[in-house]
Tab-separated table of C-alpha atoms in Angstrom:
chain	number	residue	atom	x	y	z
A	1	UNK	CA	-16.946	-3.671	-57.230
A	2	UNK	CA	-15.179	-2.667	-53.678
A	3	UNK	CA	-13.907	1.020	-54.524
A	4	UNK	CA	-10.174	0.037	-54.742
A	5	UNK	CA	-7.885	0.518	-57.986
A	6	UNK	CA	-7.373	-2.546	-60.189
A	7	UNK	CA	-3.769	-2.747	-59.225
A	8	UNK	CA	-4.885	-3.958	-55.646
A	9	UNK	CA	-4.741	-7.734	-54.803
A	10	UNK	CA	-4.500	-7.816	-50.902
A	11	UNK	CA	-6.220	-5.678	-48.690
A	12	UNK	CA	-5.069	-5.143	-44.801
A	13	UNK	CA	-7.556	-4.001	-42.244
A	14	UNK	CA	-6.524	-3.003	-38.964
A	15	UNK	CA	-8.686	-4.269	-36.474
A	16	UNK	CA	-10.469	-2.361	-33.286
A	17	UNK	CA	-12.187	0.770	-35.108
A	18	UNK	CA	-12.014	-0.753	-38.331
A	19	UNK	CA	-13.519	-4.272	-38.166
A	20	UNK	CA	-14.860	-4.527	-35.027
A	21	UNK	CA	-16.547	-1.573	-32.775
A	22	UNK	CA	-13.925	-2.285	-30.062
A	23	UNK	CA	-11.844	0.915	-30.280
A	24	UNK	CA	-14.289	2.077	-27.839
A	25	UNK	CA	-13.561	-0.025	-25.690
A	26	UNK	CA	-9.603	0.152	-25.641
A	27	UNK	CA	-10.385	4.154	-25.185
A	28	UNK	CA	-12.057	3.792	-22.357
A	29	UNK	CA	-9.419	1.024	-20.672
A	30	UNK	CA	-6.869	4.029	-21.851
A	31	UNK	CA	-8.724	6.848	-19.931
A	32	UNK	CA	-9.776	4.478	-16.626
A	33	UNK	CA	-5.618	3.509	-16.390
A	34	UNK	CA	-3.914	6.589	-17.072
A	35	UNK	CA	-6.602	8.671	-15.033
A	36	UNK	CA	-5.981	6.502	-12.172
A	37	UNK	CA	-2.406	6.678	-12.599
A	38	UNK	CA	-2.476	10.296	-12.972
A	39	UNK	CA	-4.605	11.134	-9.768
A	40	UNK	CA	-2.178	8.876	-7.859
A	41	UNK	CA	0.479	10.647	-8.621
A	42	UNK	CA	-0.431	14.334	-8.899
A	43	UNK	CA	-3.186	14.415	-6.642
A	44	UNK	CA	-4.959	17.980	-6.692
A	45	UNK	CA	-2.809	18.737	-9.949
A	46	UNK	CA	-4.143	16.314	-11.744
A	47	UNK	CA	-4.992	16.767	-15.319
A	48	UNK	CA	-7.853	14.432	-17.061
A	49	UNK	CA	-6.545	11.841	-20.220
A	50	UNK	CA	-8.241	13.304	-22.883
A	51	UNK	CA	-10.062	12.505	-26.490
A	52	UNK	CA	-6.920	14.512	-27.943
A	53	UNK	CA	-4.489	12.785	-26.014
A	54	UNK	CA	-5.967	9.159	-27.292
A	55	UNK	CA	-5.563	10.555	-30.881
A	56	UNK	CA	-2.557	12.130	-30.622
A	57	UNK	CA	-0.309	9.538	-28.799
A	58	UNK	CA	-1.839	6.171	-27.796
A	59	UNK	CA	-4.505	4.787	-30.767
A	60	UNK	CA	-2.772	2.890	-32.806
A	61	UNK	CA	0.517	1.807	-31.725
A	62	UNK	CA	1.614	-1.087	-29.701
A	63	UNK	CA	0.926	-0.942	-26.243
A	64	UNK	CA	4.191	0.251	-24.310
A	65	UNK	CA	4.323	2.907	-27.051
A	66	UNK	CA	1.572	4.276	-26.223
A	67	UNK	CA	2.163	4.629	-22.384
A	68	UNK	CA	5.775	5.702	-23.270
A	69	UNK	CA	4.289	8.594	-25.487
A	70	UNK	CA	1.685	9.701	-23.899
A	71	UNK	CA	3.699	9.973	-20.431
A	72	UNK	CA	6.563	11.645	-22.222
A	73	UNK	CA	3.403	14.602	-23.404
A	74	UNK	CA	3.548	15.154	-19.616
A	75	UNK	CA	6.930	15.144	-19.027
A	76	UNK	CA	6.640	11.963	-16.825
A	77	UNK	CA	9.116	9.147	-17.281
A	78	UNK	CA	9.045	5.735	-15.991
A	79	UNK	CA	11.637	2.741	-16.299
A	80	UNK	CA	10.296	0.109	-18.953
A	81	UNK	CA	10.263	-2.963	-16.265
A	82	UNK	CA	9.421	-5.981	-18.248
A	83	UNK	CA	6.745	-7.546	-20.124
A	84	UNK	CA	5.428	-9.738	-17.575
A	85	UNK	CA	5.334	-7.031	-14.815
A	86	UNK	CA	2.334	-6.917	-12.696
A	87	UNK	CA	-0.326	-4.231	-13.033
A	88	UNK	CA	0.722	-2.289	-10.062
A	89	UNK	CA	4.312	-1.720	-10.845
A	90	UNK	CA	5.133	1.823	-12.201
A	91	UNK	CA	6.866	0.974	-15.206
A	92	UNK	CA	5.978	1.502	-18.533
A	93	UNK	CA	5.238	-2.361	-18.739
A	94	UNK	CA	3.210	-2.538	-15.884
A	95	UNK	CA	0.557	0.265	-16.705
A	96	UNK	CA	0.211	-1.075	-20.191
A	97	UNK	CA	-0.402	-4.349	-18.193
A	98	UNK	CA	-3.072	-2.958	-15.996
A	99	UNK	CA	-4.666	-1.492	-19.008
A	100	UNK	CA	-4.599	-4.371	-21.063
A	101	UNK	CA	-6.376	-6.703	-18.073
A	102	UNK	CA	-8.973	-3.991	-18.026
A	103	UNK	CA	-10.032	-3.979	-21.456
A	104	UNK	CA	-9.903	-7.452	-21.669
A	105	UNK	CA	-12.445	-7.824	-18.642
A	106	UNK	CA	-14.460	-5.247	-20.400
A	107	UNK	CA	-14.585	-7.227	-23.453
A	108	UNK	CA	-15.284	-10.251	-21.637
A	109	UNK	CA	-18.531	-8.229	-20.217
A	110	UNK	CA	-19.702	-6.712	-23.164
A	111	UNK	CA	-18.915	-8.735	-25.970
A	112	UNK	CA	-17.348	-7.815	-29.642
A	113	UNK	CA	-19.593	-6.616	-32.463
A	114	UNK	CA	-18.386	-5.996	-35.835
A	115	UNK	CA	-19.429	-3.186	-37.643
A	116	UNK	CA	-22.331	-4.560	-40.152
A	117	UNK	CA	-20.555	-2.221	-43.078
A	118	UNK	CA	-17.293	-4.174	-42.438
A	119	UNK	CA	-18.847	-7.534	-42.718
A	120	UNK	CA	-20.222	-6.816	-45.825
A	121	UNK	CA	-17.379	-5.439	-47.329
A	122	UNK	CA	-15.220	-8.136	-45.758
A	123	UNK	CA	-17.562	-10.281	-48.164
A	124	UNK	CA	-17.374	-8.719	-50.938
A	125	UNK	CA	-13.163	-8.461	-50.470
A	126	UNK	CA	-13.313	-12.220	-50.331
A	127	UNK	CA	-15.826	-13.002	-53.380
A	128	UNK	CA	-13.881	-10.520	-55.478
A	129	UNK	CA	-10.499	-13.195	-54.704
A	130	UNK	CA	-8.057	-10.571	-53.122
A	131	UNK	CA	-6.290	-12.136	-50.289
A	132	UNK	CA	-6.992	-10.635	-47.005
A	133	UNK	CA	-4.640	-9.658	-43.483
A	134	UNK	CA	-5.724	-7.853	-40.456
A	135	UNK	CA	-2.603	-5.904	-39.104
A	136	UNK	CA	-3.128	-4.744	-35.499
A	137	UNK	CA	-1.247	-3.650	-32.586
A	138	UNK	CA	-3.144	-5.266	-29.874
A	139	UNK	CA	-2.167	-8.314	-28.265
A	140	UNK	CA	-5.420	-9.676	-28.282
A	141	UNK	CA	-6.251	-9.846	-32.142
A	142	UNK	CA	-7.348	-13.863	-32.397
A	143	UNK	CA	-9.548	-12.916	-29.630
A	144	UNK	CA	-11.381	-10.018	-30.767
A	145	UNK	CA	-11.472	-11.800	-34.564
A	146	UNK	CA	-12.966	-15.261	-32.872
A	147	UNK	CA	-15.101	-13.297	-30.544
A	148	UNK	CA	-16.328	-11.252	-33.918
A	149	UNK	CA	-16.732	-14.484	-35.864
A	150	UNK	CA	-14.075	-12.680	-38.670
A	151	UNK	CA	-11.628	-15.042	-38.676
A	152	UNK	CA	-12.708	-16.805	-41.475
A	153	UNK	CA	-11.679	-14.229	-43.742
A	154	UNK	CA	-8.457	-14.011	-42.633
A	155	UNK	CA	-5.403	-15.862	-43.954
A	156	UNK	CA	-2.255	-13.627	-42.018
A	157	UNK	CA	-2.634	-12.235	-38.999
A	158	UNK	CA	0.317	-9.352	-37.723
A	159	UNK	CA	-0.778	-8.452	-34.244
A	160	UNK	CA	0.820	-6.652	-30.955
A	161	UNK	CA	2.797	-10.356	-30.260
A	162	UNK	CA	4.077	-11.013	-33.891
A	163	UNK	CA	5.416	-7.324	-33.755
A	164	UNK	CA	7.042	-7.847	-29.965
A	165	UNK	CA	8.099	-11.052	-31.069
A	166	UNK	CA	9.619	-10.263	-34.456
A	167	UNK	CA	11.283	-6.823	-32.901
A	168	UNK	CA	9.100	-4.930	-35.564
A	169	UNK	CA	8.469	-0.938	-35.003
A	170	UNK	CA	5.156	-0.260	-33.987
A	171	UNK	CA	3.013	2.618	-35.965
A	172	UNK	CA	3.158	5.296	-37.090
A	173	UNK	CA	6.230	3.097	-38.854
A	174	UNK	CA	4.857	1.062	-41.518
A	175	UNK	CA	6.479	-2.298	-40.675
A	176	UNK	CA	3.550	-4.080	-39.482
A	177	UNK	CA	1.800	-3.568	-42.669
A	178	UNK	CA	4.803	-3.904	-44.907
A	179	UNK	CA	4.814	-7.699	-42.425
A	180	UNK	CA	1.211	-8.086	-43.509
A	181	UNK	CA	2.001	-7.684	-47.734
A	182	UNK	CA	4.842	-9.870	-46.912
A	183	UNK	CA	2.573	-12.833	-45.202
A	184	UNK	CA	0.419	-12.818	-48.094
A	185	UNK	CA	3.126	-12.376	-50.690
A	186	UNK	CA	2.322	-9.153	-52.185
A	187	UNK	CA	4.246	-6.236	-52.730
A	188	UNK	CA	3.526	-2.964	-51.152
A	189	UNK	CA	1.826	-1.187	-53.999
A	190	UNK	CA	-0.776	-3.983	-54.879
A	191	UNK	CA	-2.256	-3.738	-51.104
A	192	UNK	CA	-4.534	-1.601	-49.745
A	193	UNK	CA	-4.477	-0.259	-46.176
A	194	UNK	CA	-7.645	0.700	-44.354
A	195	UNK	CA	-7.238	2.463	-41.114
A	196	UNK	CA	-9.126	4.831	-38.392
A	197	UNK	CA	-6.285	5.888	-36.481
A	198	UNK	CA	-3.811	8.477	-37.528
A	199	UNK	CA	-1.079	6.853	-36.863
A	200	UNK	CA	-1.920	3.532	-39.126
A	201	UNK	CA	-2.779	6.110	-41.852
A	202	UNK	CA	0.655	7.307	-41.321
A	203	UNK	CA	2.205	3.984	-41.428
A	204	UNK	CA	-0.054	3.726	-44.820
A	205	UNK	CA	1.389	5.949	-46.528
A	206	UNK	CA	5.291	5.806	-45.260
A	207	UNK	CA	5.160	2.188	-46.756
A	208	UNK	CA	4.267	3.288	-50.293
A	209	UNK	CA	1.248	1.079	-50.074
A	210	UNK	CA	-1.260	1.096	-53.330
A	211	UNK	CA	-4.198	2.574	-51.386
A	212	UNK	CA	-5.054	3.848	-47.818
A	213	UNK	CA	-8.524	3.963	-46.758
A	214	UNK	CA	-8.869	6.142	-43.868
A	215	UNK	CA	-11.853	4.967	-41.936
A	216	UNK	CA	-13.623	8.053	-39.619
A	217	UNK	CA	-14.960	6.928	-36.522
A	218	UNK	CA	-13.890	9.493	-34.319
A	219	UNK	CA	-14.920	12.953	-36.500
A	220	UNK	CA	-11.496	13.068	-37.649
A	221	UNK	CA	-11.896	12.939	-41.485
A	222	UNK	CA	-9.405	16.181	-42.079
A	223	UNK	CA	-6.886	14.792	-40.022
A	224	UNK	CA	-6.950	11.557	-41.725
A	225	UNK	CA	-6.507	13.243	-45.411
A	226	UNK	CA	-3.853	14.895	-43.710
A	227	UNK	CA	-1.822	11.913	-42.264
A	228	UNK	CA	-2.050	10.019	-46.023
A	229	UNK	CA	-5.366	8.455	-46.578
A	230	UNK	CA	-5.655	8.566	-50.334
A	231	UNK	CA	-10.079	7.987	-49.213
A	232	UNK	CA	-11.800	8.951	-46.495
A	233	UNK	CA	-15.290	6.827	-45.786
A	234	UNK	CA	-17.995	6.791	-42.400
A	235	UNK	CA	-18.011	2.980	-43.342
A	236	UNK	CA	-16.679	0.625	-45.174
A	237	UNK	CA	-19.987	-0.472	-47.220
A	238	UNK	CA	-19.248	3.079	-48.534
A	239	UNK	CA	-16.822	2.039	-50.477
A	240	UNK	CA	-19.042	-0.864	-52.434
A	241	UNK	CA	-21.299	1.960	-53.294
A	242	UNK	CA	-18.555	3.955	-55.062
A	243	UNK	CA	-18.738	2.060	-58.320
């Protein structure tokens, strides 16, 4: 009774907009870094980061992806430095650095909730016996899942260091999740893949998965149909209420 096909035996849930209310919070990291880094650097020209431009080119995908994208919508180009640049260096490393220390000290100051909807579906996922992954781009997914008391449903975890460290393609490619069906030994088409940002739904559907649940929290329902979600819910509790 969880609103998924028979064929599906794994389900795997991204993490920050999904699970947890913390897409918020890596939003607003986005917007305080790349405004700052804008301002410094074009001054009286300077053009705001935007709702769109989170959508379109950063939510989702692993962290130097997004900076790389996003700067390449403006035409700006840095070199990639290296992972363990400081926060001030312009490189592509270094402002993904700076944003991930901010959102980190937000988190630390505001604490991780998880969406009540996803608990309960969470619980439902596990008393029904299909085998569960989270599948995330940030770095900081055991954090966020400890902080959210979650991790007890999880038995693989794919997040931003399994894909640096395993040279996997970030979303919109759909090798994190296809890594996910792997690490619980299921094939593509028995998992289901539930997602808020348009890029995971992407990644959804390019791997040929069973199901993809497109999850709106941003009033971006259309655009999720659009991208591959094969269901488009508020909340995940929805979905137990579909039977």
């Amino acid at each position: 009774m969880i609103g998924l096909p028979d064929t599906i035996t794994a389900c795997l849930f991204d993490l920050d907009g999904v699970l947890t209310g913390t897409a918020v919070l890596h939003r607003e990291a986005w917007k305080r870094t790349f405004d700052e880094f804008l301002r410094s650097r074009d001054g009286e020209t300077f053009r705001e980061f935007t709702e769109h431009d989170y959508a379109a080119y950063v939510d989702g995908r692993p962290r130097a992806d997004g900076v790389r994208e996003f700067l390449r919508s403006r035409d700006i180009e840095l070199p990639e430095g290296s992972p363990d640049d400081g926060v001030n260096e312009p490189t592509v490393n270094g402002v993904g650095n700076r944003k991930n220390e901010l959102v980190l000290k937000i988190i630390d100051e505001r604490g991780v909730n998880p969406y009540p909807g996803s608990v309960r579906y969470l619980e439902a996922v596990k008393a029904a016996g299909l085998r569960i992954a989270v599948v995330t781009s940030s770095a900081n997914g055991a954090k966020v899942l400890d902080a959210a008391d979650l991790s007890k449903f999880v038995e693989a975890r794919v997040d931003g260091i399994v894909i640096r460290r395993d040279h996997l393609n970030g979303k919109p490619a759909p090798d994190s999740f296809l890594a996910g069906a792997k690490a619980l030994d299921v094939e593509p088409a028995q998992a289901a893949v539930f997602e808020d940002a348009l890029s995971g739904v992407q990644a959804g559907h390019a791997g040929n998965f069973g199901y993809v649940v497109g999850v709106n929290r941003a009033d971006q329902a259309d655009e999720l149909r659009a991208h591959g979600a094969d269901v488009v819910v508020d909340d995940l509790a929805e979905l137990l209420e579909k039977e």
